[in-house]
Tab-separated table of C-alpha atoms and ligand atoms in Angstrom:
chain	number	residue	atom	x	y	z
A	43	UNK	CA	105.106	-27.547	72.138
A	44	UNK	CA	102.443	-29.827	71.254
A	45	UNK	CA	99.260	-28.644	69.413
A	46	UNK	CA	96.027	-30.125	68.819
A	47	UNK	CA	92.823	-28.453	67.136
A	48	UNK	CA	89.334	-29.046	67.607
A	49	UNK	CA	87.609	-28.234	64.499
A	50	UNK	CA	83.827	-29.017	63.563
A	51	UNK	CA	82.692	-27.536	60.114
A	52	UNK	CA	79.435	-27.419	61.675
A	53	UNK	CA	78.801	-24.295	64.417
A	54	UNK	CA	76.519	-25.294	67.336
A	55	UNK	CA	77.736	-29.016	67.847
A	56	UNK	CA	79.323	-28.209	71.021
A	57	UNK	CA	83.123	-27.734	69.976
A	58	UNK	CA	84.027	-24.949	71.844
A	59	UNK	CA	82.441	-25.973	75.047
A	60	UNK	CA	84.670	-29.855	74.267
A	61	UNK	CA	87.635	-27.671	73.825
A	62	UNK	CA	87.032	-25.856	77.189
A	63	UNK	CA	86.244	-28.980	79.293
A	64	UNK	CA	89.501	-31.001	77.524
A	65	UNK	CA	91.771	-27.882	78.138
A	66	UNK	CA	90.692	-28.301	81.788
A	67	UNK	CA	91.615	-31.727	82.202
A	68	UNK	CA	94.982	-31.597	80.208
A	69	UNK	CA	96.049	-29.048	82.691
A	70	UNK	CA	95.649	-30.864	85.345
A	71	UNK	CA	99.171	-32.627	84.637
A	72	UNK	CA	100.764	-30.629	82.058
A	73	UNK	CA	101.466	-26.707	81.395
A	74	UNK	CA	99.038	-25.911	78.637
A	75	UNK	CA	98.105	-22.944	76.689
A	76	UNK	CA	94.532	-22.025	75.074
A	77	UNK	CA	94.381	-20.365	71.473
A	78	UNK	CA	91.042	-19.270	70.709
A	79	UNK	CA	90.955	-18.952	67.046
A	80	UNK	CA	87.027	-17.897	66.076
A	81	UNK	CA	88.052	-14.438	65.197
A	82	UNK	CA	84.544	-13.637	64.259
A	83	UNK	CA	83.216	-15.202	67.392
A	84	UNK	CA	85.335	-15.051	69.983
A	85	UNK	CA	84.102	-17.078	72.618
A	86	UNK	CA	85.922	-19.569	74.623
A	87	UNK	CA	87.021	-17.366	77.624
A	88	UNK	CA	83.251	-16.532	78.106
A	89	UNK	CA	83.017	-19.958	78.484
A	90	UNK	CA	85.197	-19.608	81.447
A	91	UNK	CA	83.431	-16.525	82.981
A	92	UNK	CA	86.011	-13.925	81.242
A	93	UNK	CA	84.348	-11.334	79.107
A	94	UNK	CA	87.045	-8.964	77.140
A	95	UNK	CA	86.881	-6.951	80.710
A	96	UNK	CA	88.310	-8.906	82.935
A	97	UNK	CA	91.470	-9.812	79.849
A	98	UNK	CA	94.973	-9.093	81.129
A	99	UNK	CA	95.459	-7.695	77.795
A	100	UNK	CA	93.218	-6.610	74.984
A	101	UNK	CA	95.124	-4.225	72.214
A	102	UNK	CA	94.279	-2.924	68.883
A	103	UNK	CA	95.778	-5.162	66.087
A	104	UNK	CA	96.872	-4.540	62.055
A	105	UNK	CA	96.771	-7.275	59.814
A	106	UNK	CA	94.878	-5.493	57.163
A	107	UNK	CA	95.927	-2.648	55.131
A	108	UNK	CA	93.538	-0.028	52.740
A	109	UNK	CA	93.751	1.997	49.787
A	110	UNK	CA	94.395	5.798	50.815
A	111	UNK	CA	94.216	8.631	47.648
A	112	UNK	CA	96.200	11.210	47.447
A	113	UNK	CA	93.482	13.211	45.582
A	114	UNK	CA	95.878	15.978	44.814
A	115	UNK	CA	97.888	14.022	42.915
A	116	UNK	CA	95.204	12.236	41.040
A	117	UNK	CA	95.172	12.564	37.290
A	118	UNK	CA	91.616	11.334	37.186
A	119	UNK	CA	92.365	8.380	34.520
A	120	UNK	CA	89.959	6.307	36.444
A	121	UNK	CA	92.292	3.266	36.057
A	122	UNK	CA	92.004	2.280	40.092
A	123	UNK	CA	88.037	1.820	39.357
A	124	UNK	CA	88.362	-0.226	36.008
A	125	UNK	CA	91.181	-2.478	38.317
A	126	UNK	CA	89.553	-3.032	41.627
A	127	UNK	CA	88.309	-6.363	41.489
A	128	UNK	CA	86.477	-5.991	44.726
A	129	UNK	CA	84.497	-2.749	43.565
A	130	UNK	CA	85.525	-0.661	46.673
A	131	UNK	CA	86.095	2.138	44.086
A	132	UNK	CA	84.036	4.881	42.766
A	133	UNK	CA	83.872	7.782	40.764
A	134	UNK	CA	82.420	11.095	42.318
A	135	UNK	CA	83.472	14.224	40.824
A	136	UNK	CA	85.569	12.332	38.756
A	137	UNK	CA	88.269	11.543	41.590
A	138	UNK	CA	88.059	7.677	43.120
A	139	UNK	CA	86.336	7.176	46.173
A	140	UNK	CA	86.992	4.502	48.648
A	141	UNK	CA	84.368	2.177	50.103
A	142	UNK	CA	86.698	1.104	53.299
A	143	UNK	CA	84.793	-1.684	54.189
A	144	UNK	CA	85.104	-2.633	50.511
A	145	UNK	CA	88.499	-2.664	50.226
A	146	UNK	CA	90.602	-5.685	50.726
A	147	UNK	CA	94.140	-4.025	50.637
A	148	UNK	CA	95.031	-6.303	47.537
A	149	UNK	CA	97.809	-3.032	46.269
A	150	UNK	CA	96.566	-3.704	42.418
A	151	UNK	CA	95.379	0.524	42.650
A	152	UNK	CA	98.350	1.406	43.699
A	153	UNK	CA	100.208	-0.576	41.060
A	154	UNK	CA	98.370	0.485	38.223
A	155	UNK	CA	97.963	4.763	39.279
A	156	UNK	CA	99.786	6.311	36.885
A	157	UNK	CA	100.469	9.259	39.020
A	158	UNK	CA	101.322	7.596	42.403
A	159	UNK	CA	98.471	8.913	44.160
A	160	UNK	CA	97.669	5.828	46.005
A	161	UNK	CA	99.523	4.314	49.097
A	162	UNK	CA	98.265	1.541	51.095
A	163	UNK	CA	97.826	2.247	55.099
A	164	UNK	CA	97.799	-0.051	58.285
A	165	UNK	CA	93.993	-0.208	59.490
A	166	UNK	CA	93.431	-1.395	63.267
A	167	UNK	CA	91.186	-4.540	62.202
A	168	UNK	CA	91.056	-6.389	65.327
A	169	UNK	CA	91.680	-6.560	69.074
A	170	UNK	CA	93.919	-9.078	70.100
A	171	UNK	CA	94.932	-10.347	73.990
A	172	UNK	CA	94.516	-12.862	76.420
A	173	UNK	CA	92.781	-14.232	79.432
A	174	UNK	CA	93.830	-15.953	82.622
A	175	UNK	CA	91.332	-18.966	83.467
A	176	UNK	CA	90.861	-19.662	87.286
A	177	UNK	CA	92.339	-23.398	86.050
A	178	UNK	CA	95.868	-21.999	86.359
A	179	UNK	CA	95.999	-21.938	81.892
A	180	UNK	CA	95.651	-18.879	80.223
A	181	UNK	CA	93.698	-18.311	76.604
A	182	UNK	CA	95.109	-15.954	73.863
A	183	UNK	CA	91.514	-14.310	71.735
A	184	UNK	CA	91.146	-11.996	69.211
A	185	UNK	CA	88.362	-10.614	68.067
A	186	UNK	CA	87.804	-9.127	64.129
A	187	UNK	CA	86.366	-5.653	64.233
A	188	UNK	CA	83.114	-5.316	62.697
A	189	UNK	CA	83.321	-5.214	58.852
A	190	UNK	CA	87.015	-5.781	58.957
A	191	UNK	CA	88.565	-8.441	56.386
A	192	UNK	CA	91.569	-10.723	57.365
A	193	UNK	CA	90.336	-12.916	59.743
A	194	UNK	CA	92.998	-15.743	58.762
A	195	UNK	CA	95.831	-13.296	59.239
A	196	UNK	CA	94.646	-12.122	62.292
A	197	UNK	CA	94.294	-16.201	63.421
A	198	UNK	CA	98.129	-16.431	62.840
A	199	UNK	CA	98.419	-13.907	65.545
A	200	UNK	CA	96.456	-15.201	67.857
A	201	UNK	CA	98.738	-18.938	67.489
A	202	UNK	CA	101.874	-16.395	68.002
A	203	UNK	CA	99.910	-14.816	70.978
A	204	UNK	CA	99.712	-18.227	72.383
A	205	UNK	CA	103.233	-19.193	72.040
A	206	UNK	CA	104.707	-15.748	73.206
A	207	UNK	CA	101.973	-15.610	76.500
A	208	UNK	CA	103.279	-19.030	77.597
A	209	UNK	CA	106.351	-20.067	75.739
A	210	UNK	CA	107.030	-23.131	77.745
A	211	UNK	CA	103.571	-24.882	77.243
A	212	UNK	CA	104.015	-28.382	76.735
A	213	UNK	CA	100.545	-28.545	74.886
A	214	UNK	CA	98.630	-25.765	72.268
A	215	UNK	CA	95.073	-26.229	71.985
A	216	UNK	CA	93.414	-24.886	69.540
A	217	UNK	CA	89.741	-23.720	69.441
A	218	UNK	CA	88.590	-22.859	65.584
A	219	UNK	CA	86.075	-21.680	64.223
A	220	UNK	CA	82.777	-23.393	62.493
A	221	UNK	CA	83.279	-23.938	59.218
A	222	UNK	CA	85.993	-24.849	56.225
A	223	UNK	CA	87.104	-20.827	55.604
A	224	UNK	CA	90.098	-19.405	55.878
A	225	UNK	CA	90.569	-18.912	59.827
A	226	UNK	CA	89.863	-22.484	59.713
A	227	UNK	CA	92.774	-23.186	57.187
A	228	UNK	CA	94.896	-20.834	59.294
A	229	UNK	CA	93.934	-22.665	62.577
A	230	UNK	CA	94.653	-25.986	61.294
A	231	UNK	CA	97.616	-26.097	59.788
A	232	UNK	CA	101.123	-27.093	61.566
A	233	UNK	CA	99.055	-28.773	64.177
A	234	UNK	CA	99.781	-32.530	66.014
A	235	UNK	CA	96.351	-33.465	66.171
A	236	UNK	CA	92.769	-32.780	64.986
A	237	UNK	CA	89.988	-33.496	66.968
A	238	UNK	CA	86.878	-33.244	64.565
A	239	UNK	CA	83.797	-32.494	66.655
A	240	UNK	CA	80.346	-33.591	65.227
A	241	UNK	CA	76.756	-34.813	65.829
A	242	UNK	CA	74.843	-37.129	64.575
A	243	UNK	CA	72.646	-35.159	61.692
A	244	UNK	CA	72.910	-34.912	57.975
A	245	UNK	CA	74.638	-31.518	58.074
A	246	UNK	CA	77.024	-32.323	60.886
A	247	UNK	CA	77.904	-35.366	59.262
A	248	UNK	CA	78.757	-33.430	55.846
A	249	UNK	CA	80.509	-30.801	57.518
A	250	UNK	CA	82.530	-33.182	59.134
A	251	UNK	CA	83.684	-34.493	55.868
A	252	UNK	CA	84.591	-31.145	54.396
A	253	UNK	CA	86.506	-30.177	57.615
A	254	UNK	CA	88.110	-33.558	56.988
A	255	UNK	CA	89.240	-32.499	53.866
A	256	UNK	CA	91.138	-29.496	55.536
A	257	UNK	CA	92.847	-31.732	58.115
A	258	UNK	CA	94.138	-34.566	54.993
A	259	UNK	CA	95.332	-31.871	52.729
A	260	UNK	CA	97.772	-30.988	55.607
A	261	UNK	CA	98.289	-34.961	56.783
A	262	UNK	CA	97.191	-34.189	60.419
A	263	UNK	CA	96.560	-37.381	62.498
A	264	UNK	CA	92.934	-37.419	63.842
A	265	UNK	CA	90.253	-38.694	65.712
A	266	UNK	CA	86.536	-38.152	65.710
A	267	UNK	CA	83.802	-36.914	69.209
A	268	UNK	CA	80.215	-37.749	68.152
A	269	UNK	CA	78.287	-35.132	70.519
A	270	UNK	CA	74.699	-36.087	71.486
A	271	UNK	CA	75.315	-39.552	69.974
A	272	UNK	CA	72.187	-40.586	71.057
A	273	UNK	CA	69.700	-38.223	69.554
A	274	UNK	CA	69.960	-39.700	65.913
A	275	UNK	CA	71.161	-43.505	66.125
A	276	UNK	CA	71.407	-44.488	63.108
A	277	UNK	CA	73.316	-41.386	61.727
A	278	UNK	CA	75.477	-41.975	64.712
A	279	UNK	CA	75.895	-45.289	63.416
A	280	UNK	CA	76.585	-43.696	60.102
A	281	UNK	CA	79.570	-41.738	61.174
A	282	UNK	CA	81.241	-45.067	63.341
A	283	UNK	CA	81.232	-46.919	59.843
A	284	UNK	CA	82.560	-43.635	58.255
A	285	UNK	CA	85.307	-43.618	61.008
A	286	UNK	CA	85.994	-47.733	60.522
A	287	UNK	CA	86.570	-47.386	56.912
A	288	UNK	CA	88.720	-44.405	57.000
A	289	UNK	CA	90.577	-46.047	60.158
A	290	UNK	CA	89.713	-42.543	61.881
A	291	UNK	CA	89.757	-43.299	65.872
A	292	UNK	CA	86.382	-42.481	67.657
A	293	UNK	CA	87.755	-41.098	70.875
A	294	UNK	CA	84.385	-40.378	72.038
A	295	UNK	CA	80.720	-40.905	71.963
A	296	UNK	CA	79.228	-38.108	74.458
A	297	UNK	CA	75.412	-38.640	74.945
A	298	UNK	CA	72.598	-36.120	75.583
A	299	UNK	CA	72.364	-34.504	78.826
A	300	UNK	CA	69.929	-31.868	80.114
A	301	UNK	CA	73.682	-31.345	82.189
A	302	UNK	CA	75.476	-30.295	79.383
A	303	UNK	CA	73.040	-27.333	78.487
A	304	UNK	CA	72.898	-26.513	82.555
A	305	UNK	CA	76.423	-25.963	82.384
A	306	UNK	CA	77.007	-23.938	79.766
A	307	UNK	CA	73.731	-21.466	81.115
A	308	UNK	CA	75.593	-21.077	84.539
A	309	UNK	CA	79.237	-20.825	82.577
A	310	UNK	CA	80.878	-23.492	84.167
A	311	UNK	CA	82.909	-25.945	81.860
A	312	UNK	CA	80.844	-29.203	81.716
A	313	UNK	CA	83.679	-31.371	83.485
A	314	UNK	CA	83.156	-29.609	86.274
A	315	UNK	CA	79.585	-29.193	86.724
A	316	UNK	CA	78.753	-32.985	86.299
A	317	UNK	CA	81.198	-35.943	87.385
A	318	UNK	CA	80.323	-38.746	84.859
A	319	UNK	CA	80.980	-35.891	82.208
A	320	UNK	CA	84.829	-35.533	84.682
A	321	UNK	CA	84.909	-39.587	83.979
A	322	UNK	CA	84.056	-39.024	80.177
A	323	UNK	CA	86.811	-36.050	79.745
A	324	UNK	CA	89.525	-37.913	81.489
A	325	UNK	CA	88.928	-40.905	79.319
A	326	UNK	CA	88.811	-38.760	76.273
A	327	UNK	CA	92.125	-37.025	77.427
A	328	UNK	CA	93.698	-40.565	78.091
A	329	UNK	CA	92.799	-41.689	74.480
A	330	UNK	CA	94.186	-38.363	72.812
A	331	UNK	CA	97.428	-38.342	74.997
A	332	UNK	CA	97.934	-42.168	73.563
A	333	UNK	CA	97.462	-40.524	69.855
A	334	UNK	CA	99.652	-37.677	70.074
A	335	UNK	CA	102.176	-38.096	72.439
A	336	UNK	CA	102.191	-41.520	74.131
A	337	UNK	CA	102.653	-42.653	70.147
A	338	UNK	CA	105.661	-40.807	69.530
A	339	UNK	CA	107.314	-42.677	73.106
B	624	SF4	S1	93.597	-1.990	47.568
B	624	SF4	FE1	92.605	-3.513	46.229
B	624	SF4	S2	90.552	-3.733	47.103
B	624	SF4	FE2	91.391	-1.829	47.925
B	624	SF4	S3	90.684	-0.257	46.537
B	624	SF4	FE3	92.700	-0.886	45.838
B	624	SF4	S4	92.281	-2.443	44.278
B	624	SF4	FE4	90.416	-2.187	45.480
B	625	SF4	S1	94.636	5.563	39.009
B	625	SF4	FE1	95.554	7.179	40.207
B	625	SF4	S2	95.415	8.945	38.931
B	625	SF4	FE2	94.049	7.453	38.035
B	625	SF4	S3	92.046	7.955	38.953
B	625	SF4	FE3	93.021	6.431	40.252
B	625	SF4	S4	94.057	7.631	41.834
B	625	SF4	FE4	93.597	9.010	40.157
């Protein structure tokens, strides 16, 4: 199976919504799968009129685990407080007490308690499931329970979701989320192809670069969309010289269009509310199918 991210740094410059419309017109001639991996945000089925209600599944998930104390046992040496690095512990009566949402389940309590008082324990720290688009594809979520840790662990599930929901997908792709943090890392490595989503401003521009930075370290093959190309010329212009230099394909320059925000307020995927955004997917698809699998032919 085939797998190929699109990643932004930047939230807002339309990635998701990209992801959506290209998933659509991949599956028009090959049996794809959707991986939705912004944990935090979960939101690419919504973009295909699925909230968590209408998911075929949707389960509690454990990726995370937290300190428990056993305060019977405790010798009260205070050595789990002095040790946690991430200050989830505290003294009150002179026996540790656990901040849960504090606690990052590193073990180094339980390694240093004397008197073997603390265990770590599974915490439920996410949902995890998946959707079944009306395009025929379905899209594996998961979605971080609030104040719960983990999110790059609980990414890895989601790709395994993907892969176990539809195990003879000829093509992954991979929504991530905004940003360079760890879900991002977790999304983007192992992957065929990155597809770095930007626009045309001095903070999508930057993000671009450090998301950049993610996709080299793991030598992923890539290509750049400039959304709303238009808006900002010159930076537009900026980022096409960036591209040249680096010999980074631009697969796409999508303009601004009243459209674009139309479809996303009635929940339709743009390719099929407007037909010269169809023309602009199916060219996009075209020139990604030529990088990641027509090149391997
Ligand atoms: S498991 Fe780690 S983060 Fe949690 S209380 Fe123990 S030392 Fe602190
Ligand atoms: S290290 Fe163990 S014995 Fe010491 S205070 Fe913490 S829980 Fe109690």
């Amino acid at each position: 199976m085939k797998s190929i991210i699109v990643l932004s740094g930047k939230g807002g410059v339309g990635k998701s919504s990209i992801a959506a419309s290209l998933a659509i017109a991949f599956s028009e001639d090959k049996r794809i799968v959707c991986a939705d991996c912004d944990v935090d945000a979960s939101n690419l089925s919504i973009l295909f009129s699925l909230p968590t209600e209408r998911y075929e599944e949707w389960t509690p998930l454990s990726t995370n685990q937290i300190a428990s104390i056993d305060r019977d046992k405790c010798i009260r040496c205070g050595k789990c407080i002095a040790t946690c690095y991430f200050k989830a512990l505290r003294s009150e009566d002179n026996i540790p007490k656990l901040n849960e949402f504090g606690c990052e389940g590193c073990g180094a309590c339980e390694l240093i308690c004397p008197a073997k008082a603390i265990t770590l324990k599974d915490i439920d720290n996410a949902y995890i499931g998946y959707s079944r688009t009306g395009y025929g594809f379905k899209i594996a979520s998961a979605q971080l329970l609030p104040g719960n840790s983990g999110s790059g662990k609980v990414v890895s599930e989601v790709r395994k979701k993907a892969k176990e929901i539809e195990p003879d997908a000829e093509l992954m792709i991979i929504d991530a989320a905004a940003g360079i943090g760890c879900p991002v890392i977790a999304s983007v490595t192992g992957n065929d192809y990155a597809l770095l989503v930007t626009e045309p401003t001095p903070s999508g521009y930057e993000d671009m670069l450090r998301a950049l930075d993610i996709v080299d370290h793991f030598r992923i093959k890539k290509g750049i969309i400039i959304n709303k190309y238009d808006l900002n010329k010159d930076y537009s212009a900026k980022i096409e010289l960036f591209a040249q230099e680096k010999k980074i394909p631009i697969i796409h320059k999508i303009p601004f269009d009243r459209a674009f925000v139309d479809a996303m307020t009635n929940m339709v995927p743009i390719i099929d509310h407007d037909k010269d955004f169809r023309k602009m997917f199916m060219d996009m698809k075209k020139k990604i199918e030529a990088e990641v699998i027509d090149s391997e032919k």
